[in-house]
Amino acid sequence: MACDFVAMFNAGQYDAAPLLGVQWRKLSLSSARTRWGSARSDGHIRLNWRLIHLPLTQIDYVVVHELAHLREMNHGPRFWDTVGGVMPDYRERRQQLRQSALGTPED
């Protein structure tokens, strides 16, 4: 299942990167207990393998969130404006993610 997730990501399933004007360099899966994903300034994106159990709308939110960090490496107003620019309903998706049955990791 996790391999399908990576293949889907690598095949361009997530086209938010061009919309954000960023390019990710490497994708890794993690088993983090407190995060759904992370991004480094060198373009390395890490996504929690548990995302595969969530609805695609929540996975999309996490991917856009992490890709947006390639432009803004913080959670300031410009970061949220960047996320909202490609995902106007991000607040709803973020709330759904927080209420998911998997619960513990945070964005």
mmCIF file of C-alpha atoms in Angstrom:
data_model
loop_
_atom_site.group_PDB
_atom_site.id
_atom_site.type_symbol
_atom_site.label_atom_id
_atom_site.label_comp_id
_atom_site.label_asym_id
_atom_site.label_seq_id
_atom_site.Cartn_x
_atom_site.Cartn_y
_atom_site.Cartn_z
ATOM 1 C CA MET A 1 0.000 0.000 0.000
ATOM 2 C CA ALA A 2 2.772 2.458 0.880
ATOM 3 C CA CYS A 3 4.507 1.711 -2.413
ATOM 4 C CA ASP A 4 1.308 2.654 -4.238
ATOM 5 C CA PHE A 5 1.294 5.964 -2.364
ATOM 6 C CA VAL A 6 4.888 6.737 -3.375
ATOM 7 C CA ALA A 7 4.196 5.695 -6.969
ATOM 8 C CA MET A 8 1.132 7.938 -7.073
ATOM 9 C CA PHE A 9 3.171 10.863 -5.755
ATOM 10 C CA ASN A 10 6.073 10.236 -8.127
ATOM 11 C CA ALA A 11 3.739 9.870 -11.108
ATOM 12 C CA GLY A 12 2.606 13.445 -10.648
ATOM 13 C CA GLN A 13 -0.679 12.700 -8.926
ATOM 14 C CA TYR A 14 -0.009 15.815 -6.877
ATOM 15 C CA ASP A 15 0.313 18.718 -9.275
ATOM 16 C CA ALA A 16 0.401 21.407 -6.595
ATOM 17 C CA ALA A 17 4.181 21.843 -6.883
ATOM 18 C CA PRO A 18 4.005 23.731 -10.211
ATOM 19 C CA LEU A 19 1.065 25.789 -8.901
ATOM 20 C CA LEU A 20 3.193 26.773 -5.902
ATOM 21 C CA GLY A 21 6.259 27.387 -8.049
ATOM 22 C CA VAL A 22 8.307 24.803 -6.138
ATOM 23 C CA GLN A 23 10.056 21.573 -6.997
ATOM 24 C CA TRP A 24 10.471 18.736 -4.549
ATOM 25 C CA ARG A 25 13.666 16.709 -4.854
ATOM 26 C CA LYS A 26 13.104 13.628 -2.730
ATOM 27 C CA LEU A 27 10.141 11.868 -1.148
ATOM 28 C CA SER A 28 10.431 9.622 1.895
ATOM 29 C CA LEU A 29 7.880 7.889 4.052
ATOM 30 C CA SER A 30 8.151 8.201 7.800
ATOM 31 C CA SER A 31 6.715 6.554 10.886
ATOM 32 C CA ALA A 32 6.641 9.772 12.883
ATOM 33 C CA ARG A 33 4.295 9.710 15.840
ATOM 34 C CA THR A 34 3.678 13.457 15.989
ATOM 35 C CA ARG A 35 3.726 14.666 12.367
ATOM 36 C CA TRP A 36 1.830 13.939 9.165
ATOM 37 C CA GLY A 37 4.696 15.323 7.124
ATOM 38 C CA SER A 38 7.717 17.560 6.983
ATOM 39 C CA ALA A 39 9.649 19.530 4.404
ATOM 40 C CA ARG A 40 13.267 20.615 4.258
ATOM 41 C CA SER A 41 14.597 23.600 2.374
ATOM 42 C CA ASP A 42 16.570 21.269 0.091
ATOM 43 C CA GLY A 43 13.285 19.911 -1.329
ATOM 44 C CA HIS A 44 13.105 16.722 0.721
ATOM 45 C CA ILE A 45 9.489 15.905 1.620
ATOM 46 C CA ARG A 46 8.673 13.301 4.244
ATOM 47 C CA LEU A 47 5.133 11.976 4.536
ATOM 48 C CA ASN A 48 3.781 9.756 7.265
ATOM 49 C CA TRP A 49 2.924 6.328 5.854
ATOM 50 C CA ARG A 50 -0.299 6.371 7.895
ATOM 51 C CA LEU A 51 -1.724 8.966 5.492
ATOM 52 C CA ILE A 52 -2.647 6.116 3.169
ATOM 53 C CA HIS A 53 -5.513 5.309 5.561
ATOM 54 C CA LEU A 54 -7.050 8.777 5.232
ATOM 55 C CA PRO A 55 -9.392 10.183 2.585
ATOM 56 C CA LEU A 56 -7.675 11.659 -0.451
ATOM 57 C CA THR A 57 -8.852 15.165 0.483
ATOM 58 C CA GLN A 58 -6.856 14.977 3.714
ATOM 59 C CA ILE A 59 -3.811 13.507 1.981
ATOM 60 C CA ASP A 60 -3.983 16.337 -0.558
ATOM 61 C CA TYR A 61 -4.036 18.872 2.264
ATOM 62 C CA VAL A 62 -0.900 17.410 3.879
ATOM 63 C CA VAL A 63 0.917 17.314 0.530
ATOM 64 C CA VAL A 64 0.009 20.928 -0.293
ATOM 65 C CA HIS A 65 0.954 21.951 3.258
ATOM 66 C CA GLU A 66 4.401 20.378 2.955
ATOM 67 C CA LEU A 67 4.998 21.664 -0.570
ATOM 68 C CA ALA A 68 4.077 25.168 0.612
ATOM 69 C CA HIS A 69 6.917 24.892 3.120
ATOM 70 C CA LEU A 70 9.309 24.854 0.170
ATOM 71 C CA ARG A 71 8.298 28.517 -0.290
ATOM 72 C CA GLU A 72 7.747 29.478 3.349
ATOM 73 C CA MET A 73 9.550 27.467 6.015
ATOM 74 C CA ASN A 74 7.227 28.611 8.795
ATOM 75 C CA HIS A 75 3.532 28.864 9.654
ATOM 76 C CA GLY A 76 3.249 32.633 9.300
ATOM 77 C CA PRO A 77 0.583 34.534 7.352
ATOM 78 C CA ARG A 78 2.473 34.229 4.037
ATOM 79 C CA PHE A 79 2.607 30.464 4.472
ATOM 80 C CA TRP A 80 -1.161 30.208 4.959
ATOM 81 C CA ASP A 81 -1.746 32.601 2.034
ATOM 82 C CA THR A 82 0.398 30.260 -0.085
ATOM 83 C CA VAL A 83 -1.611 27.197 0.980
ATOM 84 C CA GLY A 84 -4.897 29.039 0.428
ATOM 85 C CA GLY A 85 -3.793 30.122 -3.027
ATOM 86 C CA VAL A 86 -3.943 26.542 -4.290
ATOM 87 C CA MET A 87 -6.393 25.076 -1.790
ATOM 88 C CA PRO A 88 -9.043 27.626 -0.800
ATOM 89 C CA ASP A 89 -10.779 25.130 1.522
ATOM 90 C CA TYR A 90 -7.606 24.222 3.428
ATOM 91 C CA ARG A 91 -9.103 25.282 6.786
ATOM 92 C CA GLU A 92 -11.877 22.702 6.468
ATOM 93 C CA ARG A 93 -9.454 19.998 5.368
ATOM 94 C CA ARG A 94 -7.096 20.829 8.213
ATOM 95 C CA GLN A 95 -9.943 20.540 10.707
ATOM 96 C CA GLN A 96 -11.018 17.191 9.213
ATOM 97 C CA LEU A 97 -7.453 15.936 9.505
ATOM 98 C CA ARG A 98 -7.315 16.943 13.152
ATOM 99 C CA GLN A 99 -10.552 15.047 13.790
ATOM 100 C CA SER A 100 -9.475 11.914 11.927
ATOM 101 C CA ALA A 101 -9.555 8.565 13.654
ATOM 102 C CA LEU A 102 -5.766 8.307 13.422
ATOM 103 C CA GLY A 103 -5.563 11.376 15.539
ATOM 104 C CA THR A 104 -2.078 11.834 16.916
ATOM 105 C CA PRO A 105 0.184 13.236 14.163
ATOM 106 C CA GLU A 106 -0.170 16.975 13.607
ATOM 107 C CA ASP A 107 0.394 19.085 10.521
#
